[in-house]
């Protein structure tokens, strides 16, 4: 590090910081879905990455459709593609919960294996449906280019846009969880499932909605993902381990913890990436996270739910 | 029945052990050509890991998605020894630095790294295969079990460790051979490991070791340790209140599983002739778990059948219908979990489920 001047270091940190923000956004969107699913019903969804890929392919299909049928829409398609991606992933999530997940409540380790099987099936379905090659969407003009506040700092616009999207989704989830009727029911079922059932909450219905919603958010993550990278059948599996670590590191059930840990992990990798290369940066970040988890297993922000 | 052999679970247990022994020691070698036998031997190496998982997951309730780490430690230790033997100064005379493994030379290393040096000795290598994974598992286990990390958290952290290890192996190619792994292994103490004769011998060594590991596992389950293991799985807090140090027992179970895996890894390297990161990543690690689950997660012997069944299925399908293979594998995961939660119907009698419930 001594080879750089302070000013250069600041610029590097700023740029890598902003580069990390796109990664942070996708990671956070993924982790939010996973965290509410795990927090609510102790289900480990190993296929969460594949739900992200569903969202990404939905966005890709949508953009292909728009560019073929309604080229004048190209500038704004992403705004409609995001709800579309959410909807597709939401519906698939709903079906998966009904067919598979609901049989596995109270067996968290088994959900892990079963959803891994689901992930394999979904990956192969993507490969059969869209081909093994990665696909990418055409970005609208206003998302390309970058913003340069000083000579040395260069911030891509698409990163900023995803940031904004993530902020909106996170606030939306916070509002849903803490202000809406559904959120009240979720918090009841998380705190004490039997009691929630006893006072007339349909906990099974809440579960299904929660699972579908978590998957839907992964779909949004997929839509965001298309703006920073191309999508292949196994894109989701690249994120799944990081996402789990985010959830565990943040302290399951804590929204604030999830945000903080997604930020730490994404920024750690991004900044270290510059100095010691991508793989070693990742190794060091993950090692530190695992070490902290061994010392403090409840994560950064432990939720005060009685187990 | 001889009381000393009681731990084999009475007559039924003895019969199923003998059936397995007859199958892998007599039927397979008679029915198969060398190539197929070698393939089967590799599946048998995987089943060491599955047998370890039956102990720590089926009986102890500790699900590790990181058994690839230990399989890898065993495999890489063996590969390092074989590689050093293959890299004599004469054989590597064309390199810039003769006498070091070829991939090190390609990565411009001019000296053997310090942690490679002891692997010149076979005794050290064999000890390392048994001790390193156990030591590593003990550290991991104690750190987590003492703080009562268990279940899902433990699974996720072990999985993260697998990811870390594979990235590290690929990134540090000068020291590890990178994504290709350690290849071109030829002899063990001057004995060529690639001839037909050697492959058959290695197969028999693997099979006998596997049977020994199963008997050891059965014996462990029969001791007080086995009872505590089951009790911990079912009512951890009661065991703790009874005054047992739960963390130590769990760590011990995890160490045993780790050592078994490493033996499998070492035998795999010998039979396959190379070791690479792709054999120990997330996907193989989780497949080890499914081997154990397919065999019925409470059956040490079943784990072997699980590994063999999935292995042969993969060969049959991956050649004929490569696209269908992942669909099938995914379905196996789901079906096994949904419909086969603990063991094959009718086989539970031998597994002391009843006593565990008391």
mmCIF file of N, CA and C in Angstrom, chain A residues 87-204:
data_model
loop_
_atom_site.group_PDB
_atom_site.id
_atom_site.type_symbol
_atom_site.label_atom_id
_atom_site.label_comp_id
_atom_site.label_asym_id
_atom_site.label_seq_id
_atom_site.Cartn_x
_atom_site.Cartn_y
_atom_site.Cartn_z
ATOM 1 N N UNK A 87 -42.730 -10.780 -9.910
ATOM 2 C CA UNK A 87 -43.947 -11.579 -10.022
ATOM 3 C C UNK A 87 -43.627 -13.031 -10.406
ATOM 4 N N UNK A 88 -42.749 -13.195 -11.387
ATOM 5 C CA UNK A 88 -42.414 -14.549 -11.838
ATOM 6 C C UNK A 88 -41.798 -15.347 -10.687
ATOM 7 N N UNK A 89 -40.803 -14.736 -10.026
ATOM 8 C CA UNK A 89 -40.140 -15.448 -8.931
ATOM 9 C C UNK A 89 -41.122 -15.704 -7.791
ATOM 10 N N UNK A 90 -42.011 -14.745 -7.544
ATOM 11 C CA UNK A 90 -43.016 -14.883 -6.492
ATOM 12 C C UNK A 90 -43.899 -16.101 -6.765
ATOM 13 N N UNK A 91 -44.367 -16.219 -8.012
ATOM 14 C CA UNK A 91 -45.275 -17.324 -8.348
ATOM 15 C C UNK A 91 -44.553 -18.665 -8.223
ATOM 16 N N UNK A 92 -43.329 -18.724 -8.765
ATOM 17 C CA UNK A 92 -42.575 -19.981 -8.659
ATOM 18 C C UNK A 92 -42.352 -20.320 -7.186
ATOM 19 N N UNK A 93 -42.022 -19.309 -6.390
ATOM 20 C CA UNK A 93 -41.809 -19.527 -4.964
ATOM 21 C C UNK A 93 -43.061 -20.063 -4.285
ATOM 22 N N UNK A 94 -44.204 -19.494 -4.662
ATOM 23 C CA UNK A 94 -45.474 -19.930 -4.098
ATOM 24 C C UNK A 94 -45.707 -21.418 -4.384
ATOM 25 N N UNK A 95 -45.483 -21.790 -5.644
ATOM 26 C CA UNK A 95 -45.688 -23.187 -6.045
ATOM 27 C C UNK A 95 -44.713 -24.103 -5.297
ATOM 28 N N UNK A 96 -43.442 -23.686 -5.220
ATOM 29 C CA UNK A 96 -42.431 -24.511 -4.556
ATOM 30 C C UNK A 96 -42.798 -24.716 -3.089
ATOM 31 N N UNK A 97 -43.273 -23.670 -2.453
ATOM 32 C CA UNK A 97 -43.665 -23.808 -1.053
ATOM 33 C C UNK A 97 -44.774 -24.838 -0.927
ATOM 34 N N UNK A 98 -45.731 -24.752 -1.850
ATOM 35 C CA UNK A 98 -46.884 -25.643 -1.772
ATOM 36 C C UNK A 98 -46.475 -27.091 -2.034
ATOM 37 N N UNK A 99 -45.613 -27.292 -3.028
ATOM 38 C CA UNK A 99 -45.272 -28.655 -3.429
ATOM 39 C C UNK A 99 -44.247 -29.280 -2.483
ATOM 40 N N UNK A 100 -43.246 -28.492 -2.076
ATOM 41 C CA UNK A 100 -42.099 -29.076 -1.399
ATOM 42 C C UNK A 100 -41.913 -28.605 0.039
ATOM 43 N N UNK A 101 -41.783 -27.300 0.203
ATOM 44 C CA UNK A 101 -41.286 -26.774 1.472
ATOM 45 C C UNK A 101 -42.223 -27.073 2.633
ATOM 46 N N UNK A 102 -43.515 -27.013 2.398
ATOM 47 C CA UNK A 102 -44.425 -27.139 3.543
ATOM 48 C C UNK A 102 -44.355 -28.519 4.196
ATOM 49 N N UNK A 103 -43.807 -29.499 3.461
ATOM 50 C CA UNK A 103 -43.671 -30.815 4.071
ATOM 51 C C UNK A 103 -42.453 -30.907 4.978
ATOM 52 N N UNK A 104 -41.638 -29.889 4.973
ATOM 53 C CA UNK A 104 -40.343 -30.001 5.634
ATOM 54 C C UNK A 104 -40.161 -29.057 6.812
ATOM 55 N N UNK A 105 -41.238 -28.382 7.239
ATOM 56 C CA UNK A 105 -41.088 -27.503 8.387
ATOM 57 C C UNK A 105 -40.634 -28.330 9.591
ATOM 58 N N UNK A 106 -39.894 -27.727 10.461
ATOM 59 C CA UNK A 106 -39.324 -28.376 11.647
ATOM 60 C C UNK A 106 -38.173 -29.312 11.315
ATOM 61 N N UNK A 107 -37.759 -29.358 10.066
ATOM 62 C CA UNK A 107 -36.593 -30.184 9.725
ATOM 63 C C UNK A 107 -35.624 -29.331 8.929
ATOM 64 N N UNK A 108 -35.035 -28.314 9.561
ATOM 65 C CA UNK A 108 -34.237 -27.346 8.808
ATOM 66 C C UNK A 108 -33.101 -27.978 8.004
ATOM 67 N N UNK A 109 -32.438 -29.002 8.572
ATOM 68 C CA UNK A 109 -31.332 -29.597 7.832
ATOM 69 C C UNK A 109 -31.823 -30.286 6.573
ATOM 70 N N UNK A 110 -33.062 -30.814 6.641
ATOM 71 C CA UNK A 110 -33.594 -31.477 5.463
ATOM 72 C C UNK A 110 -34.020 -30.484 4.391
ATOM 73 N N UNK A 111 -34.510 -29.308 4.817
ATOM 74 C CA UNK A 111 -34.847 -28.306 3.794
ATOM 75 C C UNK A 111 -33.601 -27.954 3.010
ATOM 76 N N UNK A 112 -32.483 -27.953 3.710
ATOM 77 C CA UNK A 112 -31.219 -27.615 3.066
ATOM 78 C C UNK A 112 -30.915 -28.585 1.919
ATOM 79 N N UNK A 113 -31.082 -29.885 2.191
ATOM 80 C CA UNK A 113 -30.781 -30.879 1.155
ATOM 81 C C UNK A 113 -31.830 -30.853 0.045
ATOM 82 N N UNK A 114 -33.098 -30.765 0.437
ATOM 83 C CA UNK A 114 -34.160 -30.801 -0.572
ATOM 84 C C UNK A 114 -34.063 -29.594 -1.495
ATOM 85 N N UNK A 115 -33.797 -28.407 -0.927
ATOM 86 C CA UNK A 115 -33.714 -27.234 -1.795
ATOM 87 C C UNK A 115 -32.441 -27.263 -2.628
ATOM 88 N N UNK A 116 -31.414 -27.968 -2.160
ATOM 89 C CA UNK A 116 -30.233 -28.148 -3.014
ATOM 90 C C UNK A 116 -30.623 -28.970 -4.249
ATOM 91 N N UNK A 117 -31.418 -30.026 -4.018
ATOM 92 C CA UNK A 117 -31.920 -30.812 -5.148
ATOM 93 C C UNK A 117 -32.730 -29.942 -6.089
ATOM 94 N N UNK A 118 -33.582 -29.091 -5.501
ATOM 95 C CA UNK A 118 -34.380 -28.169 -6.312
ATOM 96 C C UNK A 118 -33.467 -27.267 -7.135
ATOM 97 N N UNK A 119 -32.381 -26.811 -6.508
ATOM 98 C CA UNK A 119 -31.451 -25.925 -7.211
ATOM 99 C C UNK A 119 -30.844 -26.638 -8.418
ATOM 100 N N UNK A 120 -30.476 -27.921 -8.239
ATOM 101 C CA UNK A 120 -29.907 -28.676 -9.363
ATOM 102 C C UNK A 120 -30.908 -28.756 -10.511
ATOM 103 N N UNK A 121 -32.177 -29.070 -10.132
ATOM 104 C CA UNK A 121 -33.204 -29.202 -11.164
ATOM 105 C C UNK A 121 -33.404 -27.872 -11.887
ATOM 106 N N UNK A 122 -33.449 -26.782 -11.113
ATOM 107 C CA UNK A 122 -33.669 -25.482 -11.737
ATOM 108 C C UNK A 122 -32.504 -25.100 -12.650
ATOM 109 N N UNK A 123 -31.275 -25.395 -12.199
ATOM 110 C CA UNK A 123 -30.116 -25.074 -13.050
ATOM 111 C C UNK A 123 -30.202 -25.795 -14.386
ATOM 112 N N UNK A 124 -30.574 -27.081 -14.314
ATOM 113 C CA UNK A 124 -30.653 -27.834 -15.557
ATOM 114 C C UNK A 124 -31.804 -27.326 -16.416
ATOM 115 N N UNK A 125 -32.903 -26.908 -15.757
ATOM 116 C CA UNK A 125 -34.030 -26.359 -16.506
ATOM 117 C C UNK A 125 -33.600 -25.087 -17.237
ATOM 118 N N UNK A 126 -32.818 -24.229 -16.563
ATOM 119 C CA UNK A 126 -32.320 -23.019 -17.227
ATOM 120 C C UNK A 126 -31.454 -23.383 -18.417
ATOM 121 N N UNK A 127 -30.598 -24.399 -18.202
ATOM 122 C CA UNK A 127 -29.667 -24.789 -19.260
ATOM 123 C C UNK A 127 -30.438 -25.316 -20.456
ATOM 124 N N UNK A 128 -31.490 -26.119 -20.185
ATOM 125 C CA UNK A 128 -32.278 -26.650 -21.291
ATOM 126 C C UNK A 128 -33.085 -25.550 -21.961
ATOM 127 N N UNK A 129 -33.570 -24.600 -21.158
ATOM 128 C CA UNK A 129 -34.462 -23.581 -21.708
ATOM 129 C C UNK A 129 -33.728 -22.446 -22.396
ATOM 130 N N UNK A 130 -32.618 -21.994 -21.817
ATOM 131 C CA UNK A 130 -31.967 -20.786 -22.331
ATOM 132 C C UNK A 130 -30.587 -21.068 -22.899
ATOM 133 N N UNK A 131 -30.149 -22.320 -22.827
ATOM 134 C CA UNK A 131 -28.818 -22.648 -23.325
ATOM 135 C C UNK A 131 -27.764 -22.418 -22.269
ATOM 136 N N UNK A 132 -26.608 -23.040 -22.471
ATOM 137 C CA UNK A 132 -25.559 -22.961 -21.462
ATOM 138 C C UNK A 132 -24.830 -21.617 -21.528
ATOM 139 N N UNK A 133 -24.988 -20.913 -22.668
ATOM 140 C CA UNK A 133 -24.249 -19.651 -22.788
ATOM 141 C C UNK A 133 -24.917 -18.560 -21.982
ATOM 142 N N UNK A 134 -24.101 -17.614 -21.520
ATOM 143 C CA UNK A 134 -24.662 -16.529 -20.732
ATOM 144 C C UNK A 134 -25.385 -15.549 -21.650
ATOM 145 N N UNK A 135 -26.476 -15.010 -21.156
ATOM 146 C CA UNK A 135 -27.212 -14.010 -21.928
ATOM 147 C C UNK A 135 -27.076 -12.672 -21.210
ATOM 148 N N UNK A 136 -27.169 -11.587 -21.982
ATOM 149 C CA UNK A 136 -27.149 -10.287 -21.315
ATOM 150 C C UNK A 136 -28.188 -9.376 -21.948
ATOM 151 N N UNK A 137 -28.678 -8.446 -21.178
ATOM 152 C CA UNK A 137 -29.696 -7.515 -21.672
ATOM 153 C C UNK A 137 -28.998 -6.273 -22.195
ATOM 154 N N UNK A 138 -29.699 -5.537 -23.083
ATOM 155 C CA UNK A 138 -29.145 -4.271 -23.543
ATOM 156 C C UNK A 138 -29.559 -3.203 -22.537
ATOM 157 N N UNK A 139 -28.565 -2.546 -21.995
ATOM 158 C CA UNK A 139 -28.875 -1.522 -20.999
ATOM 159 C C UNK A 139 -29.440 -0.288 -21.687
ATOM 160 N N UNK A 140 -30.456 0.336 -21.105
ATOM 161 C CA UNK A 140 -30.924 1.622 -21.638
ATOM 162 C C UNK A 140 -29.785 2.646 -21.574
ATOM 163 N N UNK A 141 -29.824 3.614 -22.503
ATOM 164 C CA UNK A 141 -28.709 4.573 -22.585
ATOM 165 C C UNK A 141 -28.461 5.301 -21.270
ATOM 166 N N UNK A 142 -29.549 5.640 -20.591
ATOM 167 C CA UNK A 142 -29.358 6.451 -19.386
ATOM 168 C C UNK A 142 -28.685 5.695 -18.252
ATOM 169 N N UNK A 143 -28.604 4.347 -18.380
ATOM 170 C CA UNK A 143 -27.930 3.585 -17.331
ATOM 171 C C UNK A 143 -26.449 3.412 -17.618
ATOM 172 N N UNK A 144 -26.060 3.705 -18.893
ATOM 173 C CA UNK A 144 -24.652 3.517 -19.222
ATOM 174 C C UNK A 144 -23.868 4.773 -18.875
ATOM 175 N N UNK A 145 -22.564 4.676 -18.988
ATOM 176 C CA UNK A 145 -21.723 5.817 -18.671
ATOM 177 C C UNK A 145 -21.488 5.908 -17.190
ATOM 178 N N UNK A 146 -20.805 6.963 -16.802
ATOM 179 C CA UNK A 146 -20.472 7.066 -15.397
ATOM 180 C C UNK A 146 -20.435 8.527 -14.961
ATOM 181 N N UNK A 147 -20.425 8.667 -13.684
ATOM 182 C CA UNK A 147 -20.465 9.979 -13.074
ATOM 183 C C UNK A 147 -19.099 10.239 -12.475
ATOM 184 N N UNK A 148 -18.509 11.419 -12.771
ATOM 185 C CA UNK A 148 -17.144 11.672 -12.295
ATOM 186 C C UNK A 148 -17.106 12.926 -11.443
ATOM 187 N N UNK A 149 -17.183 12.757 -10.140
ATOM 188 C CA UNK A 149 -17.154 13.930 -9.273
ATOM 189 C C UNK A 149 -15.762 14.574 -9.249
ATOM 190 N N UNK A 150 -14.674 13.798 -9.309
ATOM 191 C CA UNK A 150 -13.342 14.387 -9.406
ATOM 192 C C UNK A 150 -12.618 13.681 -10.546
ATOM 193 N N UNK A 151 -11.394 14.106 -10.806
ATOM 194 C CA UNK A 151 -10.639 13.533 -11.913
ATOM 195 C C UNK A 151 -10.405 12.035 -11.721
ATOM 196 N N UNK A 152 -10.196 11.633 -10.476
ATOM 197 C CA UNK A 152 -9.763 10.255 -10.263
ATOM 198 C C UNK A 152 -10.909 9.294 -9.971
ATOM 199 N N UNK A 153 -12.043 9.813 -9.573
ATOM 200 C CA UNK A 153 -13.134 8.926 -9.172
ATOM 201 C C UNK A 153 -14.130 8.771 -10.309
ATOM 202 N N UNK A 154 -14.537 7.542 -10.519
ATOM 203 C CA UNK A 154 -15.362 7.201 -11.667
ATOM 204 C C UNK A 154 -16.448 6.261 -11.181
ATOM 205 N N UNK A 155 -17.701 6.736 -11.160
ATOM 206 C CA UNK A 155 -18.756 5.911 -10.574
ATOM 207 C C UNK A 155 -19.762 5.528 -11.652
ATOM 208 N N UNK A 156 -19.911 4.218 -11.930
ATOM 209 C CA UNK A 156 -20.870 3.823 -12.965
ATOM 210 C C UNK A 156 -22.304 4.124 -12.543
ATOM 211 N N UNK A 157 -23.099 4.603 -13.531
ATOM 212 C CA UNK A 157 -24.476 4.998 -13.234
ATOM 213 C C UNK A 157 -25.321 3.788 -12.833
ATOM 214 N N UNK A 158 -25.090 2.641 -13.520
ATOM 215 C CA UNK A 158 -25.954 1.490 -13.204
ATOM 216 C C UNK A 158 -25.805 1.064 -11.745
ATOM 217 N N UNK A 159 -24.578 1.209 -11.224
ATOM 218 C CA UNK A 159 -24.376 0.905 -9.809
ATOM 219 C C UNK A 159 -25.235 1.790 -8.930
ATOM 220 N N UNK A 160 -25.256 3.083 -9.274
ATOM 221 C CA UNK A 160 -26.067 4.013 -8.484
ATOM 222 C C UNK A 160 -27.548 3.656 -8.576
ATOM 223 N N UNK A 161 -27.982 3.264 -9.793
ATOM 224 C CA UNK A 161 -29.400 2.936 -9.978
ATOM 225 C C UNK A 161 -29.784 1.720 -9.129
ATOM 226 N N UNK A 162 -28.911 0.694 -9.130
ATOM 227 C CA UNK A 162 -29.220 -0.494 -8.321
ATOM 228 C C UNK A 162 -29.268 -0.130 -6.847
ATOM 229 N N UNK A 163 -28.327 0.741 -6.463
ATOM 230 C CA UNK A 163 -28.313 1.226 -5.083
ATOM 231 C C UNK A 163 -29.665 1.799 -4.696
ATOM 232 N N UNK A 164 -30.163 2.652 -5.584
ATOM 233 C CA UNK A 164 -31.463 3.280 -5.328
ATOM 234 C C UNK A 164 -32.551 2.228 -5.198
ATOM 235 N N UNK A 165 -32.535 1.275 -6.133
ATOM 236 C CA UNK A 165 -33.545 0.209 -6.116
ATOM 237 C C UNK A 165 -33.485 -0.558 -4.799
ATOM 238 N N UNK A 166 -32.242 -0.899 -4.392
ATOM 239 C CA UNK A 166 -32.075 -1.655 -3.159
ATOM 240 C C UNK A 166 -32.615 -0.889 -1.968
ATOM 241 N N UNK A 167 -32.331 0.411 -1.970
ATOM 242 C CA UNK A 167 -32.813 1.256 -0.880
ATOM 243 C C UNK A 167 -34.343 1.200 -0.807
ATOM 244 N N UNK A 168 -34.973 1.339 -1.984
ATOM 245 C CA UNK A 168 -36.439 1.325 -2.018
ATOM 246 C C UNK A 168 -36.974 -0.014 -1.508
ATOM 247 N N UNK A 169 -36.372 -1.117 -2.010
ATOM 248 C CA UNK A 169 -36.867 -2.440 -1.617
ATOM 249 C C UNK A 169 -36.668 -2.655 -0.113
ATOM 250 N N UNK A 170 -35.482 -2.268 0.380
ATOM 251 C CA UNK A 170 -35.205 -2.471 1.804
ATOM 252 C C UNK A 170 -36.196 -1.695 2.660
ATOM 253 N N UNK A 171 -36.420 -0.429 2.288
ATOM 254 C CA UNK A 171 -37.378 0.365 3.053
ATOM 255 C C UNK A 171 -38.766 -0.254 2.956
ATOM 256 N N UNK A 172 -39.095 -0.750 1.738
ATOM 257 C CA UNK A 172 -40.399 -1.385 1.552
ATOM 258 C C UNK A 172 -40.567 -2.581 2.480
ATOM 259 N N UNK A 173 -39.522 -3.401 2.574
ATOM 260 C CA UNK A 173 -39.615 -4.584 3.432
ATOM 261 C C UNK A 173 -39.723 -4.167 4.893
ATOM 262 N N UNK A 174 -38.912 -3.165 5.262
ATOM 263 C CA UNK A 174 -38.981 -2.686 6.643
ATOM 264 C C UNK A 174 -40.399 -2.212 6.942
ATOM 265 N N UNK A 175 -40.989 -1.491 5.975
ATOM 266 C CA UNK A 175 -42.348 -1.003 6.196
ATOM 267 C C UNK A 175 -43.312 -2.176 6.323
ATOM 268 N N UNK A 176 -43.182 -3.147 5.392
ATOM 269 C CA UNK A 176 -44.070 -4.309 5.430
ATOM 270 C C UNK A 176 -43.960 -5.050 6.756
ATOM 271 N N UNK A 177 -42.707 -5.240 7.217
ATOM 272 C CA UNK A 177 -42.503 -6.039 8.421
ATOM 273 C C UNK A 177 -43.004 -5.332 9.666
ATOM 274 N N UNK A 178 -42.783 -4.017 9.714
ATOM 275 C CA UNK A 178 -43.046 -3.326 10.978
ATOM 276 C C UNK A 178 -44.306 -2.484 10.977
ATOM 277 N N UNK A 179 -44.929 -2.302 9.821
ATOM 278 C CA UNK A 179 -46.111 -1.458 9.795
ATOM 279 C C UNK A 179 -47.347 -2.157 9.240
ATOM 280 N N UNK A 180 -47.141 -3.251 8.476
ATOM 281 C CA UNK A 180 -48.321 -3.827 7.822
ATOM 282 C C UNK A 180 -48.893 -4.966 8.662
ATOM 283 N N UNK A 181 -50.088 -5.354 8.280
ATOM 284 C CA UNK A 181 -50.788 -6.465 8.911
ATOM 285 C C UNK A 181 -49.997 -7.759 8.762
ATOM 286 N N UNK A 182 -49.508 -7.983 7.521
ATOM 287 C CA UNK A 182 -48.724 -9.185 7.245
ATOM 288 C C UNK A 182 -47.488 -9.236 8.131
ATOM 289 N N UNK A 183 -46.835 -8.072 8.257
ATOM 290 C CA UNK A 183 -45.623 -8.009 9.070
ATOM 291 C C UNK A 183 -45.913 -8.365 10.511
ATOM 292 N N UNK A 184 -47.041 -7.881 11.000
ATOM 293 C CA UNK A 184 -47.439 -8.189 12.375
ATOM 294 C C UNK A 184 -47.594 -9.697 12.555
ATOM 295 N N UNK A 185 -48.254 -10.305 11.559
ATOM 296 C CA UNK A 185 -48.463 -11.759 11.639
ATOM 297 C C UNK A 185 -47.145 -12.499 11.571
ATOM 298 N N UNK A 186 -46.258 -12.039 10.674
ATOM 299 C CA UNK A 186 -44.950 -12.691 10.563
ATOM 300 C C UNK A 186 -44.218 -12.606 11.888
ATOM 301 N N UNK A 187 -44.215 -11.417 12.482
ATOM 302 C CA UNK A 187 -43.482 -11.253 13.738
ATOM 303 C C UNK A 187 -44.108 -12.109 14.835
ATOM 304 N N UNK A 188 -45.438 -12.226 14.812
ATOM 305 C CA UNK A 188 -46.109 -13.101 15.781
ATOM 306 C C UNK A 188 -45.661 -14.544 15.598
ATOM 307 N N UNK A 189 -45.711 -15.006 14.341
ATOM 308 C CA UNK A 189 -45.379 -16.411 14.081
ATOM 309 C C UNK A 189 -43.923 -16.684 14.412
ATOM 310 N N UNK A 190 -43.046 -15.700 14.181
ATOM 311 C CA UNK A 190 -41.633 -15.887 14.507
ATOM 312 C C UNK A 190 -41.443 -15.991 16.016
ATOM 313 N N UNK A 191 -42.155 -15.128 16.749
ATOM 314 C CA UNK A 191 -41.963 -15.089 18.191
ATOM 315 C C UNK A 191 -42.519 -16.342 18.856
ATOM 316 N N UNK A 192 -43.713 -16.757 18.457
ATOM 317 C CA UNK A 192 -44.313 -17.924 19.084
ATOM 318 C C UNK A 192 -45.392 -18.484 18.172
ATOM 319 N N UNK A 193 -45.001 -19.512 17.449
ATOM 320 C CA UNK A 193 -45.864 -20.035 16.399
ATOM 321 C C UNK A 193 -47.184 -20.586 16.946
ATOM 322 N N UNK A 194 -47.114 -21.377 18.020
ATOM 323 C CA UNK A 194 -48.343 -21.977 18.549
ATOM 324 C C UNK A 194 -49.313 -20.892 19.008
ATOM 325 N N UNK A 195 -48.750 -19.916 19.731
ATOM 326 C CA UNK A 195 -49.606 -18.868 20.265
ATOM 327 C C UNK A 195 -50.230 -18.055 19.138
ATOM 328 N N UNK A 196 -49.438 -17.807 18.107
ATOM 329 C CA UNK A 196 -49.966 -17.064 16.965
ATOM 330 C C UNK A 196 -51.128 -17.825 16.349
ATOM 331 N N UNK A 197 -50.962 -19.154 16.229
ATOM 332 C CA UNK A 197 -52.044 -19.958 15.698
ATOM 333 C C UNK A 197 -53.258 -19.913 16.600
ATOM 334 N N UNK A 198 -52.998 -19.909 17.907
ATOM 335 C CA UNK A 198 -54.099 -19.939 18.865
ATOM 336 C C UNK A 198 -54.950 -18.679 18.813
ATOM 337 N N UNK A 199 -54.333 -17.543 18.487
ATOM 338 C CA UNK A 199 -55.139 -16.324 18.425
ATOM 339 C C UNK A 199 -55.720 -16.099 17.032
ATOM 340 N N UNK A 200 -55.644 -17.120 16.197
ATOM 341 C CA UNK A 200 -56.376 -17.054 14.946
ATOM 342 C C UNK A 200 -55.578 -16.630 13.730
ATOM 343 N N UNK A 201 -54.260 -16.597 13.855
ATOM 344 C CA UNK A 201 -53.462 -16.279 12.672
ATOM 345 C C UNK A 201 -53.245 -17.553 11.881
ATOM 346 N N UNK A 202 -53.494 -17.483 10.592
ATOM 347 C CA UNK A 202 -53.262 -18.632 9.736
ATOM 348 C C UNK A 202 -51.761 -18.717 9.450
ATOM 349 N N UNK A 203 -51.038 -19.412 10.345
ATOM 350 C CA UNK A 203 -49.574 -19.372 10.220
ATOM 351 C C UNK A 203 -49.107 -20.042 8.935
ATOM 352 N N UNK A 204 -49.813 -21.064 8.484
ATOM 353 C CA UNK A 204 -49.428 -21.718 7.233
ATOM 354 C C UNK A 204 -49.542 -20.753 6.055
#
